[in-house]
PDB file of C-alpha atoms in Angstrom:
ATOM      1  CA  UNK A   1      75.476 115.522 124.154  1.00  0.00           C
ATOM      2  CA  UNK A   2      78.296 117.759 122.938  1.00  0.00           C
ATOM      3  CA  UNK A   3      75.742 120.188 121.510  1.00  0.00           C
ATOM      4  CA  UNK A   4      73.832 120.249 124.797  1.00  0.00           C
ATOM      5  CA  UNK A   5      76.920 121.364 126.681  1.00  0.00           C
ATOM      6  CA  UNK A   6      77.659 123.906 123.987  1.00  0.00           C
ATOM      7  CA  UNK A   7      74.129 125.329 124.371  1.00  0.00           C
ATOM      8  CA  UNK A   8      74.519 125.508 128.170  1.00  0.00           C
ATOM      9  CA  UNK A   9      77.801 127.395 127.720  1.00  0.00           C
ATOM     10  CA  UNK A  10      76.099 129.758 125.284  1.00  0.00           C
ATOM     11  CA  UNK A  11      73.316 130.372 127.807  1.00  0.00           C
ATOM     12  CA  UNK A  12      75.917 131.448 130.370  1.00  0.00           C
ATOM     13  CA  UNK A  13      77.868 133.490 127.841  1.00  0.00           C
ATOM     14  CA  UNK A  14      74.706 135.309 126.732  1.00  0.00           C
ATOM     15  CA  UNK A  15      73.473 135.886 130.283  1.00  0.00           C
ATOM     16  CA  UNK A  16      70.453 133.571 130.056  1.00  0.00           C
ATOM     17  CA  UNK A  17      71.893 131.583 132.983  1.00  0.00           C
ATOM     18  CA  UNK A  18      74.240 132.817 135.677  1.00  0.00           C
ATOM     19  CA  UNK A  19      76.035 129.484 135.553  1.00  0.00           C
ATOM     20  CA  UNK A  20      75.267 125.773 135.781  1.00  0.00           C
ATOM     21  CA  UNK A  21      76.612 122.491 137.133  1.00  0.00           C
ATOM     22  CA  UNK A  22      75.893 119.147 135.508  1.00  0.00           C
ATOM     23  CA  UNK A  23      74.750 116.675 138.166  1.00  0.00           C
ATOM     24  CA  UNK A  24      72.739 113.451 138.258  1.00  0.00           C
ATOM     25  CA  UNK A  25      73.679 110.366 136.276  1.00  0.00           C
ATOM     26  CA  UNK A  26      75.386 112.257 133.454  1.00  0.00           C
ATOM     27  CA  UNK A  27      77.445 114.197 135.996  1.00  0.00           C
ATOM     28  CA  UNK A  28      78.366 110.890 137.607  1.00  0.00           C
ATOM     29  CA  UNK A  29      79.525 109.507 134.277  1.00  0.00           C
ATOM     30  CA  UNK A  30      82.409 111.984 134.366  1.00  0.00           C
ATOM     31  CA  UNK A  31      83.751 109.942 137.303  1.00  0.00           C
ATOM     32  CA  UNK A  32      82.515 106.353 136.995  1.00  0.00           C
ATOM     33  CA  UNK A  33      81.259 104.123 134.202  1.00  0.00           C
ATOM     34  CA  UNK A  34      77.951 102.486 133.526  1.00  0.00           C
ATOM     35  CA  UNK A  35      74.806 104.370 134.312  1.00  0.00           C
ATOM     36  CA  UNK A  36      71.313 104.272 132.971  1.00  0.00           C
ATOM     37  CA  UNK A  37      69.666 107.584 132.313  1.00  0.00           C
ATOM     38  CA  UNK A  38      67.721 109.354 129.637  1.00  0.00           C
ATOM     39  CA  UNK A  39      68.201 112.950 130.606  1.00  0.00           C
ATOM     40  CA  UNK A  40      70.739 115.507 131.754  1.00  0.00           C
ATOM     41  CA  UNK A  41      70.298 117.111 135.177  1.00  0.00           C
ATOM     42  CA  UNK A  42      71.683 120.607 135.523  1.00  0.00           C
ATOM     43  CA  UNK A  43      71.844 122.497 138.813  1.00  0.00           C
ATOM     44  CA  UNK A  44      71.142 126.200 138.462  1.00  0.00           C
ATOM     45  CA  UNK A  45      70.628 129.088 140.831  1.00  0.00           C
ATOM     46  CA  UNK A  46      67.217 130.610 140.306  1.00  0.00           C
ATOM     47  CA  UNK A  47      65.512 133.668 141.730  1.00  0.00           C
ATOM     48  CA  UNK A  48      62.835 131.473 143.315  1.00  0.00           C
ATOM     49  CA  UNK A  49      62.531 127.760 143.985  1.00  0.00           C
ATOM     50  CA  UNK A  50      60.937 125.877 141.120  1.00  0.00           C
ATOM     51  CA  UNK A  51      61.517 123.564 138.250  1.00  0.00           C
ATOM     52  CA  UNK A  52      61.892 124.198 134.551  1.00  0.00           C
ATOM     53  CA  UNK A  53      58.865 126.492 134.017  1.00  0.00           C
ATOM     54  CA  UNK A  54      60.640 129.216 135.974  1.00  0.00           C
ATOM     55  CA  UNK A  55      63.940 128.649 134.241  1.00  0.00           C
ATOM     56  CA  UNK A  56      65.505 132.032 133.542  1.00  0.00           C
ATOM     57  CA  UNK A  57      66.728 130.866 130.145  1.00  0.00           C
ATOM     58  CA  UNK A  58      63.468 129.373 128.913  1.00  0.00           C
ATOM     59  CA  UNK A  59      62.816 132.203 126.458  1.00  0.00           C
ATOM     60  CA  UNK A  60      66.403 131.944 125.280  1.00  0.00           C
ATOM     61  CA  UNK A  61      65.927 128.260 124.477  1.00  0.00           C
ATOM     62  CA  UNK A  62      62.527 128.773 122.837  1.00  0.00           C
ATOM     63  CA  UNK A  63      63.977 131.494 120.634  1.00  0.00           C
ATOM     64  CA  UNK A  64      66.483 128.925 119.395  1.00  0.00           C
ATOM     65  CA  UNK A  65      63.784 126.440 118.554  1.00  0.00           C
ATOM     66  CA  UNK A  66      64.032 124.271 121.662  1.00  0.00           C
ATOM     67  CA  UNK A  67      60.341 124.029 122.437  1.00  0.00           C
ATOM     68  CA  UNK A  68      59.799 120.306 122.972  1.00  0.00           C
ATOM     69  CA  UNK A  69      59.416 118.961 126.499  1.00  0.00           C
ATOM     70  CA  UNK A  70      60.063 115.292 127.293  1.00  0.00           C
ATOM     71  CA  UNK A  71      60.050 113.654 130.737  1.00  0.00           C
ATOM     72  CA  UNK A  72      59.661 117.162 132.160  1.00  0.00           C
ATOM     73  CA  UNK A  73      62.899 118.276 130.554  1.00  0.00           C
ATOM     74  CA  UNK A  74      63.505 120.679 127.707  1.00  0.00           C
ATOM     75  CA  UNK A  75      64.791 118.721 124.753  1.00  0.00           C
ATOM     76  CA  UNK A  76      68.119 120.069 123.494  1.00  0.00           C
ATOM     77  CA  UNK A  77      69.611 118.125 120.598  1.00  0.00           C
ATOM     78  CA  UNK A  78      67.513 115.054 121.475  1.00  0.00           C
ATOM     79  CA  UNK A  79      68.458 115.063 125.170  1.00  0.00           C
ATOM     80  CA  UNK A  80      65.870 116.104 127.756  1.00  0.00           C
ATOM     81  CA  UNK A  81      67.627 118.611 130.018  1.00  0.00           C
ATOM     82  CA  UNK A  82      66.224 119.092 133.513  1.00  0.00           C
ATOM     83  CA  UNK A  83      67.131 122.377 135.154  1.00  0.00           C
ATOM     84  CA  UNK A  84      67.048 121.823 138.897  1.00  0.00           C
ATOM     85  CA  UNK A  85      67.146 124.734 141.321  1.00  0.00           C
ATOM     86  CA  UNK A  86      69.937 124.434 143.864  1.00  0.00           C
ATOM     87  CA  UNK A  87      67.862 125.122 146.960  1.00  0.00           C
ATOM     88  CA  UNK A  88      69.776 123.496 149.822  1.00  0.00           C
ATOM     89  CA  UNK A  89      73.194 124.378 151.183  1.00  0.00           C
ATOM     90  CA  UNK A  90      74.530 121.116 149.782  1.00  0.00           C
ATOM     91  CA  UNK A  91      73.149 121.744 146.285  1.00  0.00           C
ATOM     92  CA  UNK A  92      74.407 125.332 146.321  1.00  0.00           C
ATOM     93  CA  UNK A  93      77.846 124.127 147.380  1.00  0.00           C
ATOM     94  CA  UNK A  94      77.810 121.574 144.550  1.00  0.00           C
ATOM     95  CA  UNK A  95      76.853 124.310 142.106  1.00  0.00           C
ATOM     96  CA  UNK A  96      79.449 126.772 143.384  1.00  0.00           C
ATOM     97  CA  UNK A  97      82.359 124.309 143.406  1.00  0.00           C
ATOM     98  CA  UNK A  98      81.673 122.590 140.092  1.00  0.00           C
ATOM     99  CA  UNK A  99      84.758 122.222 137.927  1.00  0.00           C
ATOM    100  CA  UNK A 100      85.289 122.546 134.236  1.00  0.00           C
ATOM    101  CA  UNK A 101      85.705 119.212 132.523  1.00  0.00           C
ATOM    102  CA  UNK A 102      85.693 118.392 128.834  1.00  0.00           C
ATOM    103  CA  UNK A 103      83.458 116.457 126.512  1.00  0.00           C
ATOM    104  CA  UNK A 104      84.952 116.147 123.066  1.00  0.00           C
ATOM    105  CA  UNK A 105      86.786 119.420 123.575  1.00  0.00           C
ATOM    106  CA  UNK A 106      83.664 121.271 124.723  1.00  0.00           C
ATOM    107  CA  UNK A 107      84.103 122.647 128.252  1.00  0.00           C
ATOM    108  CA  UNK A 108      81.389 121.533 130.650  1.00  0.00           C
ATOM    109  CA  UNK A 109      80.915 122.510 134.271  1.00  0.00           C
ATOM    110  CA  UNK A 110      80.356 119.357 136.366  1.00  0.00           C
ATOM    111  CA  UNK A 111      79.652 119.005 140.081  1.00  0.00           C
ATOM    112  CA  UNK A 112      82.507 117.453 142.063  1.00  0.00           C
ATOM    113  CA  UNK A 113      82.254 113.718 142.682  1.00  0.00           C
ATOM    114  CA  UNK A 114      82.211 114.356 146.443  1.00  0.00           C
ATOM    115  CA  UNK A 115      79.096 116.537 146.102  1.00  0.00           C
ATOM    116  CA  UNK A 116      77.399 114.096 143.721  1.00  0.00           C
ATOM    117  CA  UNK A 117      77.899 111.289 146.235  1.00  0.00           C
ATOM    118  CA  UNK A 118      76.591 113.439 149.089  1.00  0.00           C
ATOM    119  CA  UNK A 119      73.490 114.327 147.053  1.00  0.00           C
ATOM    120  CA  UNK A 120      72.949 110.631 146.236  1.00  0.00           C
ATOM    121  CA  UNK A 121      73.274 109.792 149.909  1.00  0.00           C
ATOM    122  CA  UNK A 122      70.710 112.445 150.753  1.00  0.00           C
ATOM    123  CA  UNK A 123      68.223 111.349 148.077  1.00  0.00           C
ATOM    124  CA  UNK A 124      68.799 107.723 149.085  1.00  0.00           C
ATOM    125  CA  UNK A 125      66.956 105.758 146.401  1.00  0.00           C
ATOM    126  CA  UNK A 126      68.280 102.203 145.912  1.00  0.00           C
ATOM    127  CA  UNK A 127      69.959 103.216 142.653  1.00  0.00           C
ATOM    128  CA  UNK A 128      71.630 106.168 144.385  1.00  0.00           C
ATOM    129  CA  UNK A 129      73.112 103.822 146.964  1.00  0.00           C
ATOM    130  CA  UNK A 130      74.314 101.494 144.204  1.00  0.00           C
ATOM    131  CA  UNK A 131      75.970 104.441 142.465  1.00  0.00           C
ATOM    132  CA  UNK A 132      77.717 105.481 145.675  1.00  0.00           C
ATOM    133  CA  UNK A 133      79.181 102.010 145.826  1.00  0.00           C
ATOM    134  CA  UNK A 134      80.579 102.491 142.310  1.00  0.00           C
ATOM    135  CA  UNK A 135      82.220 105.786 143.223  1.00  0.00           C
ATOM    136  CA  UNK A 136      83.866 104.150 146.220  1.00  0.00           C
ATOM    137  CA  UNK A 137      84.979 101.037 144.356  1.00  0.00           C
ATOM    138  CA  UNK A 138      86.514 103.097 141.552  1.00  0.00           C
ATOM    139  CA  UNK A 139      88.348 105.470 143.920  1.00  0.00           C
ATOM    140  CA  UNK A 140      86.423 108.254 142.235  1.00  0.00           C
ATOM    141  CA  UNK A 141      86.072 110.310 145.418  1.00  0.00           C
ATOM    142  CA  UNK A 142      88.626 111.766 147.790  1.00  0.00           C
ATOM    143  CA  UNK A 143      87.475 110.287 151.080  1.00  0.00           C
ATOM    144  CA  UNK A 144      88.634 113.101 153.371  1.00  0.00           C
ATOM    145  CA  UNK A 145      86.782 115.650 151.232  1.00  0.00           C
ATOM    146  CA  UNK A 146      83.685 113.454 151.074  1.00  0.00           C
ATOM    147  CA  UNK A 147      83.712 112.987 154.850  1.00  0.00           C
ATOM    148  CA  UNK A 148      84.011 116.747 155.278  1.00  0.00           C
ATOM    149  CA  UNK A 149      80.995 117.363 153.007  1.00  0.00           C
ATOM    150  CA  UNK A 150      78.989 114.649 154.756  1.00  0.00           C
ATOM    151  CA  UNK A 151      79.746 116.050 158.186  1.00  0.00           C
ATOM    152  CA  UNK A 152      79.112 119.703 157.333  1.00  0.00           C
ATOM    153  CA  UNK A 153      75.798 118.945 155.631  1.00  0.00           C
ATOM    154  CA  UNK A 154      74.301 116.808 158.371  1.00  0.00           C
ATOM    155  CA  UNK A 155      74.535 113.483 156.565  1.00  0.00           C
ATOM    156  CA  UNK A 156      76.633 111.656 159.155  1.00  0.00           C
ATOM    157  CA  UNK A 157      73.777 109.437 160.259  1.00  0.00           C
ATOM    158  CA  UNK A 158      72.847 108.503 156.685  1.00  0.00           C
ATOM    159  CA  UNK A 159      76.498 107.772 155.933  1.00  0.00           C
ATOM    160  CA  UNK A 160      76.804 105.529 158.980  1.00  0.00           C
ATOM    161  CA  UNK A 161      73.621 103.758 157.941  1.00  0.00           C
ATOM    162  CA  UNK A 162      74.960 103.313 154.399  1.00  0.00           C
ATOM    163  CA  UNK A 163      78.216 101.868 155.744  1.00  0.00           C
ATOM    164  CA  UNK A 164      76.370  99.504 158.069  1.00  0.00           C
ATOM    165  CA  UNK A 165      74.380  98.169 155.109  1.00  0.00           C
ATOM    166  CA  UNK A 166      76.979  98.132 152.356  1.00  0.00           C
ATOM    167  CA  UNK A 167      80.533  98.369 153.657  1.00  0.00           C
ATOM    168  CA  UNK A 168      82.361  95.083 153.838  1.00  0.00           C
TER     169      UNK A 168
ATOM    170  CA  UNK B   1      69.521 122.680 156.204  1.00  0.00           C
ATOM    171  CA  UNK B   2      66.368 122.320 154.162  1.00  0.00           C
ATOM    172  CA  UNK B   3      65.610 118.603 154.373  1.00  0.00           C
ATOM    173  CA  UNK B   4      63.149 118.090 151.526  1.00  0.00           C
ATOM    174  CA  UNK B   5      64.753 120.003 148.706  1.00  0.00           C
ATOM    175  CA  UNK B   6      63.183 120.426 145.301  1.00  0.00           C
ATOM    176  CA  UNK B   7      66.015 118.307 143.913  1.00  0.00           C
ATOM    177  CA  UNK B   8      65.388 115.408 146.304  1.00  0.00           C
ATOM    178  CA  UNK B   9      61.643 115.533 145.631  1.00  0.00           C
ATOM    179  CA  UNK B  10      62.288 115.779 141.937  1.00  0.00           C
ATOM    180  CA  UNK B  11      64.557 112.723 141.909  1.00  0.00           C
ATOM    181  CA  UNK B  12      61.926 110.690 143.738  1.00  0.00           C
ATOM    182  CA  UNK B  13      59.333 111.837 141.210  1.00  0.00           C
ATOM    183  CA  UNK B  14      61.678 110.893 138.368  1.00  0.00           C
ATOM    184  CA  UNK B  15      62.090 107.444 139.844  1.00  0.00           C
ATOM    185  CA  UNK B  16      58.335 106.934 139.751  1.00  0.00           C
ATOM    186  CA  UNK B  17      58.313 108.028 136.128  1.00  0.00           C
ATOM    187  CA  UNK B  18      61.151 105.651 135.326  1.00  0.00           C
ATOM    188  CA  UNK B  19      59.177 102.750 136.752  1.00  0.00           C
ATOM    189  CA  UNK B  20      56.196 103.769 134.635  1.00  0.00           C
ATOM    190  CA  UNK B  21      58.386 103.819 131.532  1.00  0.00           C
ATOM    191  CA  UNK B  22      59.915 100.417 132.244  1.00  0.00           C
ATOM    192  CA  UNK B  23      57.382  98.685 130.022  1.00  0.00           C
ATOM    193  CA  UNK B  24      58.357 100.515 126.864  1.00  0.00           C
ATOM    194  CA  UNK B  25      59.454  98.465 123.822  1.00  0.00           C
ATOM    195  CA  UNK B  26      62.828  96.711 123.913  1.00  0.00           C
ATOM    196  CA  UNK B  27      63.934  98.495 120.728  1.00  0.00           C
ATOM    197  CA  UNK B  28      63.450 101.821 122.453  1.00  0.00           C
ATOM    198  CA  UNK B  29      65.448 100.671 125.468  1.00  0.00           C
ATOM    199  CA  UNK B  30      68.255  99.445 123.221  1.00  0.00           C
ATOM    200  CA  UNK B  31      68.385 102.789 121.438  1.00  0.00           C
ATOM    201  CA  UNK B  32      68.871 104.538 124.778  1.00  0.00           C
ATOM    202  CA  UNK B  33      71.552 102.026 125.803  1.00  0.00           C
ATOM    203  CA  UNK B  34      73.439 102.615 122.552  1.00  0.00           C
ATOM    204  CA  UNK B  35      73.305 106.378 123.021  1.00  0.00           C
ATOM    205  CA  UNK B  36      74.624 106.046 126.566  1.00  0.00           C
ATOM    206  CA  UNK B  37      77.399 103.664 125.577  1.00  0.00           C
ATOM    207  CA  UNK B  38      78.588 106.232 123.064  1.00  0.00           C
ATOM    208  CA  UNK B  39      78.618 108.948 125.738  1.00  0.00           C
ATOM    209  CA  UNK B  40      80.440 106.721 128.187  1.00  0.00           C
ATOM    210  CA  UNK B  41      83.164 105.973 125.680  1.00  0.00           C
ATOM    211  CA  UNK B  42      83.610 109.653 124.929  1.00  0.00           C
ATOM    212  CA  UNK B  43      83.838 110.446 128.644  1.00  0.00           C
ATOM    213  CA  UNK B  44      86.710 108.027 129.272  1.00  0.00           C
ATOM    214  CA  UNK B  45      89.402 110.779 129.141  1.00  0.00           C
ATOM    215  CA  UNK B  46      87.410 112.944 131.583  1.00  0.00           C
ATOM    216  CA  UNK B  47      87.054 110.013 133.977  1.00  0.00           C
ATOM    217  CA  UNK B  48      90.771 109.289 133.810  1.00  0.00           C
ATOM    218  CA  UNK B  49      91.610 112.947 134.427  1.00  0.00           C
ATOM    219  CA  UNK B  50      89.260 113.163 137.398  1.00  0.00           C
ATOM    220  CA  UNK B  51      90.649 109.968 138.916  1.00  0.00           C
ATOM    221  CA  UNK B  52      94.227 111.201 138.500  1.00  0.00           C
ATOM    222  CA  UNK B  53      93.303 114.503 140.141  1.00  0.00           C
ATOM    223  CA  UNK B  54      92.001 112.685 143.194  1.00  0.00           C
ATOM    224  CA  UNK B  55      94.967 110.346 143.334  1.00  0.00           C
ATOM    225  CA  UNK B  56      97.203 113.419 143.359  1.00  0.00           C
ATOM    226  CA  UNK B  57      95.069 115.103 146.033  1.00  0.00           C
ATOM    227  CA  UNK B  58      94.285 118.013 143.754  1.00  0.00           C
ATOM    228  CA  UNK B  59      90.686 118.417 144.899  1.00  0.00           C
ATOM    229  CA  UNK B  60      89.681 121.463 146.838  1.00  0.00           C
ATOM    230  CA  UNK B  61      86.259 122.564 148.029  1.00  0.00           C
ATOM    231  CA  UNK B  62      86.833 126.288 148.027  1.00  0.00           C
ATOM    232  CA  UNK B  63      83.348 127.529 148.844  1.00  0.00           C
ATOM    233  CA  UNK B  64      81.645 125.956 151.847  1.00  0.00           C
ATOM    234  CA  UNK B  65      77.998 126.683 152.496  1.00  0.00           C
ATOM    235  CA  UNK B  66      77.673 124.818 155.801  1.00  0.00           C
TER     236      UNK B  66
END
């Protein structure tokens, strides 16, 4: 994992990526505990919408010997890394506001918890809703900021629906 | 706002893949669980720092796209 983040940082440093923001389950693990996942989701800004095959840094990774694909991700140090284009306003905001965190002293840019929760709410799979519950239970989100994100990105109805189903 | 983003579609697709992979051998599942447990332990300081930041109200969304 540490090496994956180091490679992402090198991609930015060398201009292969403009920047990145770790999202998905691994991003969530910077805020709350147990999650099941096998890959690392990374939000990137790309010239055109698309997934992995249009990744600007693909040649960069191949040149460094990262040529294996698993579960549609490029395998970096045994972790499939999925590069996801930030195409909506919400995803772009998550990308733009990501903060530097640390993993074993390697800096890693991670989406804010408030954006991760909003994205989970939008995607809305059962496991996303379960993860939202964990963020709330662990006080891992600042509620006023989350409410602001939810309201600005048109998720008020989904949030109300979530609260009707899950809030005590 | 674009409702059906690539990311949302991609996550739904991933979920279908996950269900397809659910029947893989237990040993393989345990190996993944061990790897994740290791990551989770190493992320404990980051989690604590992020929680403290929120408790102190030090979270700011500087760039708003909507």
